[in-house]
Amino acid sequence: TIVMAVEDFFRGQDTAKALTGKRVLITAGPTREAIDPVRYLTNRSSGKMGYVLAEAAVEAGASVTLVSGPTALPSPQGVQRVNVTTAEEMYDAVMGRLNEADIIIKSAAVADYQPENVATQKLKKVGKEMVLRLVRTKDIAADIGKRKEGQFFVGFAAETENVAEHAREKLARKGMDLIVANDVSTPGAGFDGDMNTVRVYDGEGEVLHLPLVSKKEVARRIVDLISERWTGK
Amino acid sequence: TIVMAVEDFFRGQDTAKALTGKRVLITAGPTREAIDPVRYLTNRSSGKMGYVLAEAAVEAGASVTLVSGPTALPSPQGVQRVNVTTAEEMYDAVMGRLNEADIIIKSAAVADYQPENVATQKLKKVGKEMVLRLVRTKDIAADIGKRKEGQFFVGFAAETENVAEHAREKLARKGMDLIVANDVSTPGAGFDGDMNTVRVYDGEGEVLHLPLVSKKEVARRIVDLISERWTGK
């Protein structure tokens, strides 16, 4: 609509320079953990939230690197995109770029577990049952929290129950400055959709609550919040 | 090129009526087997081969139903598409339409195993290791083989080793009339690509070998072969 276009225009004016010269590292999408050359473990992340965050950060003047797991999405304009597949590849891509970032937004849904062994040939069906042994992947968020030196760190929590409690505990444990929590079991919110419902927390408590709005609007509000709070590396 | 367009035109003329009035049931894509509301098991099938087979069957005059797992592909024109997610949903969608089909092409890469239990809430990371217990899914191909009454049944075998041996054994065991085998470890062939290398077998042996050609060409040649061999339900 015209009203939305005008709002977009003025918003663009307001925040155009808020992140000028800042380097933002964003992770997005799922990871895939191979079981064999054909089968893999993954999750329902579409990558949309991370991609619109990258767009919003570019609009706010930032220099943006997007480390992305496999998605069907086109690269946002003006973004440097780094494609990865596995949790380990994402870990390496992020850790190798940590020192170059002023702001880190970890929106990717990285696998927590990967198969203990990856078969080099396609597994044949043998038994009625199969046991898949999984081991923990490296914890990207926790290691960002430990290694960061002044970077502003924003994480995400996709939960299906006790959302606020899980999110606040995760923020504290992983050294995040802000955490964006969403209840992915809310109809119409999260994953494949274009809408989202989020609550944002800092160490003190809830700082933003967005009821069902577009992911683009969520992204702009989060970038606004980061711009307000970022006080220099 | 003009030559290809002319070839396409004449090919269209040649096979236009070969499957007129025939009802073709095609399965395509991967399935997803939920571990919890967020995580799932799947495989690398893009669905492309099944979708171009659906196109080729429509071009040959058939009435086509495409039972598709989750893909990023648009529906081919003139095809009735049925979307499914899990192996069990695909089983039900196929079995419920078996009697209405003259020809069945099972190109979907259906999960062989699904988690024994599906968690209703997102699993929290607790241990260093996790054991995922899997149980066999219902065998769609085997049950088509058992229940078919005159339908012409074409299956697929995506293998990474001993391709011919695995494919011919699968054809015999599942009551297929033809099996299309491809070595998905061949560079440039299978899964995400637009090219494929296939060998087609019947009960007697190899009946067609297509070196690296487009999936569209593979589809046309398979439809031609079906048209030649189908002798009525």
Coordinates of N, CA and C in Angstrom, one line a residue, chain A residues 32 35-45 72 109 112-113 116 120-136 139 157-161 166 170 173-174 184-185 191-192, chain B residues 32 35-45 72 109 112-113 116 120-136 139 157-161 166 170 173-174 184-185 191-192:
Chain A
R32 N 23.1 -29.4 7.6 CA 22.8 -30.8 7.3 C 23.9 -31.6 7.8
I35 N 24.4 -38.7 7.1 CA 24.4 -40.1 7.7 C 25.2 -41.0 6.8
D36 N 24.9 -40.8 5.5 CA 25.6 -41.5 4.4 C 25.6 -40.6 3.2
P37 N 26.0 -41.0 2.0 CA 26.1 -40.1 0.9 C 24.7 -39.6 0.4
V38 N 23.6 -40.2 0.9 CA 22.3 -39.9 0.5 C 21.4 -39.3 1.6
R39 N 21.5 -39.8 2.8 CA 20.6 -39.5 3.9 C 21.3 -38.4 4.8
Y40 N 20.5 -37.6 5.4 CA 21.0 -36.6 6.4 C 20.0 -36.2 7.4
L41 N 20.5 -35.6 8.5 CA 19.7 -35.0 9.6 C 19.7 -33.5 9.3
T42 N 18.5 -32.9 9.5 CA 18.5 -31.4 9.4 C 17.3 -30.9 10.2
N43 N 16.9 -29.7 10.0 CA 15.8 -29.1 10.8 C 15.0 -28.1 9.9
R44 N 13.9 -27.6 10.4 CA 12.9 -26.9 9.6 C 13.2 -25.5 9.3
S45 N 14.4 -25.0 9.7 CA 14.7 -23.6 9.4 C 14.7 -23.3 7.9
A72 N 16.8 -22.2 0.0 CA 16.3 -22.0 -1.4 C 16.2 -20.5 -1.7
A109 N 19.9 -22.2 12.6 CA 19.5 -23.3 13.4 C 20.5 -24.4 13.2
D112 N 22.5 -29.7 16.7 CA 23.2 -29.9 18.0 C 23.9 -31.2 18.0
Y113 N 23.5 -32.1 17.2 CA 24.1 -33.5 17.1 C 24.4 -33.8 15.7
E116 N 27.8 -40.1 14.7 CA 29.1 -40.4 15.2 C 30.0 -40.8 14.0
T120 N 30.5 -44.1 4.1 CA 31.0 -43.6 2.8 C 30.1 -44.1 1.6
Q121 N 29.4 -45.3 1.9 CA 28.5 -45.8 0.8 C 27.1 -45.8 1.4
K122 N 26.1 -45.7 0.5 CA 24.7 -45.7 0.9 C 24.4 -46.9 1.8
L123 N 23.9 -46.7 2.9 CA 23.5 -47.8 3.8 C 22.4 -48.6 3.2
K124 N 22.5 -50.0 3.3 CA 21.4 -50.8 2.8 C 20.5 -51.1 4.0
K125 N 19.2 -51.3 3.6 CA 18.3 -51.6 4.7 C 18.6 -53.1 5.1
V126 N 18.9 -53.2 6.3 CA 19.2 -54.6 6.8 C 18.1 -55.1 7.8
G127 N 18.0 -54.3 8.9 CA 17.1 -54.8 10.0 C 15.8 -54.1 10.0
K128 N 15.0 -54.6 10.9 CA 13.7 -53.9 11.2 C 13.9 -52.6 11.9
E129 N 15.0 -52.6 12.7 CA 15.4 -51.4 13.4 C 16.8 -51.0 13.1
M130 N 17.1 -49.7 13.5 CA 18.4 -49.2 13.3 C 18.7 -48.3 14.4
V131 N 19.9 -48.3 14.9 CA 20.3 -47.3 15.9 C 21.3 -46.3 15.4
L132 N 21.0 -45.1 15.5 CA 21.8 -44.0 15.0 C 22.5 -43.4 16.1
R133 N 23.8 -43.5 16.2 CA 24.6 -42.9 17.4 C 25.0 -41.5 17.0
L134 N 24.6 -40.5 17.8 CA 24.9 -39.1 17.5 C 25.8 -38.5 18.5
V135 N 26.6 -37.6 18.1 CA 27.5 -36.9 19.1 C 27.3 -35.4 18.9
R136 N 27.6 -34.7 20.0 CA 27.3 -33.2 20.0 C 28.2 -32.5 19.0
D139 N 29.6 -26.1 19.9 CA 28.6 -25.1 20.2 C 29.1 -23.7 19.8
A157 N 16.5 -18.1 20.0 CA 16.0 -19.3 20.6 C 14.6 -19.7 20.0
A158 N 14.7 -20.8 19.3 CA 13.4 -21.3 18.7 C 12.9 -22.4 19.6
E159 N 11.8 -22.2 20.3 CA 11.4 -23.1 21.3 C 10.0 -23.5 21.1
T160 N 9.6 -24.6 21.8 CA 8.2 -25.0 21.6 C 7.4 -25.0 23.0
E161 N 8.2 -24.7 24.1 CA 7.6 -24.6 25.4 C 8.5 -23.8 26.3
H166 N 13.6 -20.6 28.8 CA 14.7 -21.2 28.0 C 15.6 -20.1 27.4
K170 N 19.5 -19.3 28.1 CA 20.4 -19.5 27.0 C 21.3 -18.2 26.9
R173 N 23.9 -18.2 29.7 CA 24.9 -19.2 29.5 C 25.8 -19.0 28.4
K174 N 25.4 -18.4 27.3 CA 26.2 -18.2 26.1 C 26.7 -16.8 25.9
V184 N 8.0 -21.6 18.1 CA 7.8 -22.1 16.7 C 6.6 -22.9 16.6
S185 N 5.9 -23.2 17.7 CA 4.7 -23.9 17.6 C 3.5 -23.0 17.5
F191 N 9.7 -20.6 11.0 CA 10.1 -21.5 9.9 C 9.6 -21.0 8.6
D192 N 8.8 -21.8 7.9 CA 8.5 -21.5 6.5 C 7.7 -20.2 6.3
Chain B
R32 N 10.3 -36.6 4.7 CA 10.9 -36.1 5.9 C 10.3 -36.9 7.1
I35 N 11.9 -36.0 14.0 CA 12.5 -36.4 15.3 C 11.8 -35.7 16.4
D36 N 11.5 -34.4 16.2 CA 10.7 -33.6 17.1 C 10.1 -32.5 16.3
P37 N 9.5 -31.5 16.9 CA 8.8 -30.5 16.0 C 9.8 -29.7 15.2
V38 N 11.1 -29.8 15.4 CA 12.0 -28.9 14.7 C 13.0 -29.8 13.8
R39 N 13.4 -30.9 14.3 CA 14.4 -31.7 13.6 C 13.8 -32.9 12.8
Y40 N 14.5 -33.2 11.7 CA 14.0 -34.4 10.9 C 15.1 -35.1 10.2
L41 N 14.8 -36.3 9.7 CA 15.7 -37.1 8.9 C 15.1 -36.9 7.4
T42 N 16.1 -36.8 6.5 CA 15.6 -36.7 5.1 C 16.7 -37.2 4.2
N43 N 16.6 -36.9 2.9 CA 17.7 -37.3 2.0 C 17.8 -36.3 0.9
R44 N 18.8 -36.5 0.0 CA 19.2 -35.4 -0.9 C 18.4 -35.3 -2.2
S45 N 17.4 -36.1 -2.3 CA 16.5 -36.1 -3.5 C 16.0 -34.7 -3.7
A72 N 11.3 -27.8 -3.8 CA 11.2 -26.4 -4.1 C 10.7 -26.2 -5.5
A109 N 12.4 -40.7 -3.3 CA 13.4 -41.3 -2.4 C 12.8 -41.4 -1.0
D112 N 13.7 -45.0 4.4 CA 13.6 -46.4 4.8 C 13.3 -46.6 6.3
Y113 N 13.8 -45.6 7.0 CA 13.6 -45.7 8.5 C 13.0 -44.4 9.0
E116 N 11.6 -44.1 16.0 CA 10.7 -44.9 16.7 C 9.7 -44.1 17.5
T120 N 7.1 -34.7 21.1 CA 6.1 -33.6 20.8 C 6.7 -32.2 21.1
Q121 N 7.7 -32.1 22.0 CA 8.4 -30.9 22.2 C 9.8 -31.0 21.7
K122 N 10.4 -29.8 21.4 CA 11.8 -29.8 20.9 C 12.7 -30.4 22.0
L123 N 13.5 -31.4 21.6 CA 14.4 -32.0 22.5 C 15.5 -31.1 22.9
K124 N 15.8 -31.0 24.2 CA 16.9 -30.2 24.7 C 18.2 -31.0 24.6
K125 N 19.3 -30.3 24.4 CA 20.6 -30.9 24.4 C 20.9 -31.4 25.8
V126 N 21.1 -32.6 26.1 CA 21.4 -33.0 27.4 C 22.7 -33.7 27.5
G127 N 23.0 -34.7 26.7 CA 24.3 -35.4 26.9 C 25.2 -35.1 25.7
K128 N 26.4 -35.7 25.9 CA 27.5 -35.6 24.9 C 27.1 -36.4 23.7
E129 N 26.3 -37.5 24.0 CA 25.9 -38.4 22.9 C 24.4 -38.6 23.0
M130 N 23.8 -39.0 21.9 CA 22.4 -39.3 21.8 C 22.2 -40.5 20.9
V131 N 21.3 -41.3 21.3 CA 21.0 -42.5 20.5 C 19.6 -42.3 19.9
L132 N 19.5 -42.4 18.6 CA 18.3 -42.3 17.9 C 17.8 -43.6 17.4
R133 N 16.7 -44.1 18.0 CA 16.2 -45.4 17.5 C 15.3 -45.3 16.4
L134 N 15.6 -46.0 15.3 CA 14.8 -45.9 14.1 C 14.1 -47.2 13.8
V135 N 12.9 -47.2 13.2 CA 12.2 -48.4 12.7 C 11.9 -48.2 11.3
R136 N 11.8 -49.4 10.6 CA 11.5 -49.4 9.2 C 10.2 -48.7 8.8
D139 N 7.2 -50.5 3.1 CA 7.9 -50.5 1.8 C 6.9 -50.3 0.7
A157 N 16.5 -46.9 -8.6 CA 17.5 -47.3 -7.7 C 18.6 -46.3 -7.7
A158 N 18.8 -45.5 -6.6 CA 19.9 -44.6 -6.5 C 20.9 -45.3 -5.6
E159 N 22.1 -45.6 -6.2 CA 23.1 -46.4 -5.6 C 24.4 -45.6 -5.6
T160 N 25.3 -46.1 -4.8 CA 26.7 -45.5 -4.8 C 27.7 -46.6 -5.1
E161 N 27.3 -47.9 -5.2 CA 28.3 -48.9 -5.5 C 27.5 -50.1 -6.0
H166 N 22.6 -54.2 -7.5 CA 21.6 -53.8 -6.5 C 20.3 -53.5 -7.3
K170 N 16.7 -55.5 -6.8 CA 15.6 -54.8 -6.4 C 14.4 -55.0 -7.3
R173 N 12.9 -58.4 -6.6 CA 12.3 -58.6 -5.3 C 11.0 -57.8 -5.1
K174 N 10.9 -56.6 -5.9 CA 9.7 -55.7 -5.7 C 8.7 -55.8 -6.8
V184 N 24.6 -42.3 -7.9 CA 24.5 -40.9 -7.5 C 25.9 -40.4 -7.1
S185 N 26.9 -41.2 -7.1 CA 28.2 -40.7 -6.8 C 29.0 -40.2 -8.0
F191 N 20.6 -36.3 -8.0 CA 20.2 -35.2 -7.0 C 20.1 -33.8 -7.6
D192 N 20.8 -32.9 -7.1 CA 20.5 -31.5 -7.4 C 20.7 -31.1 -8.9

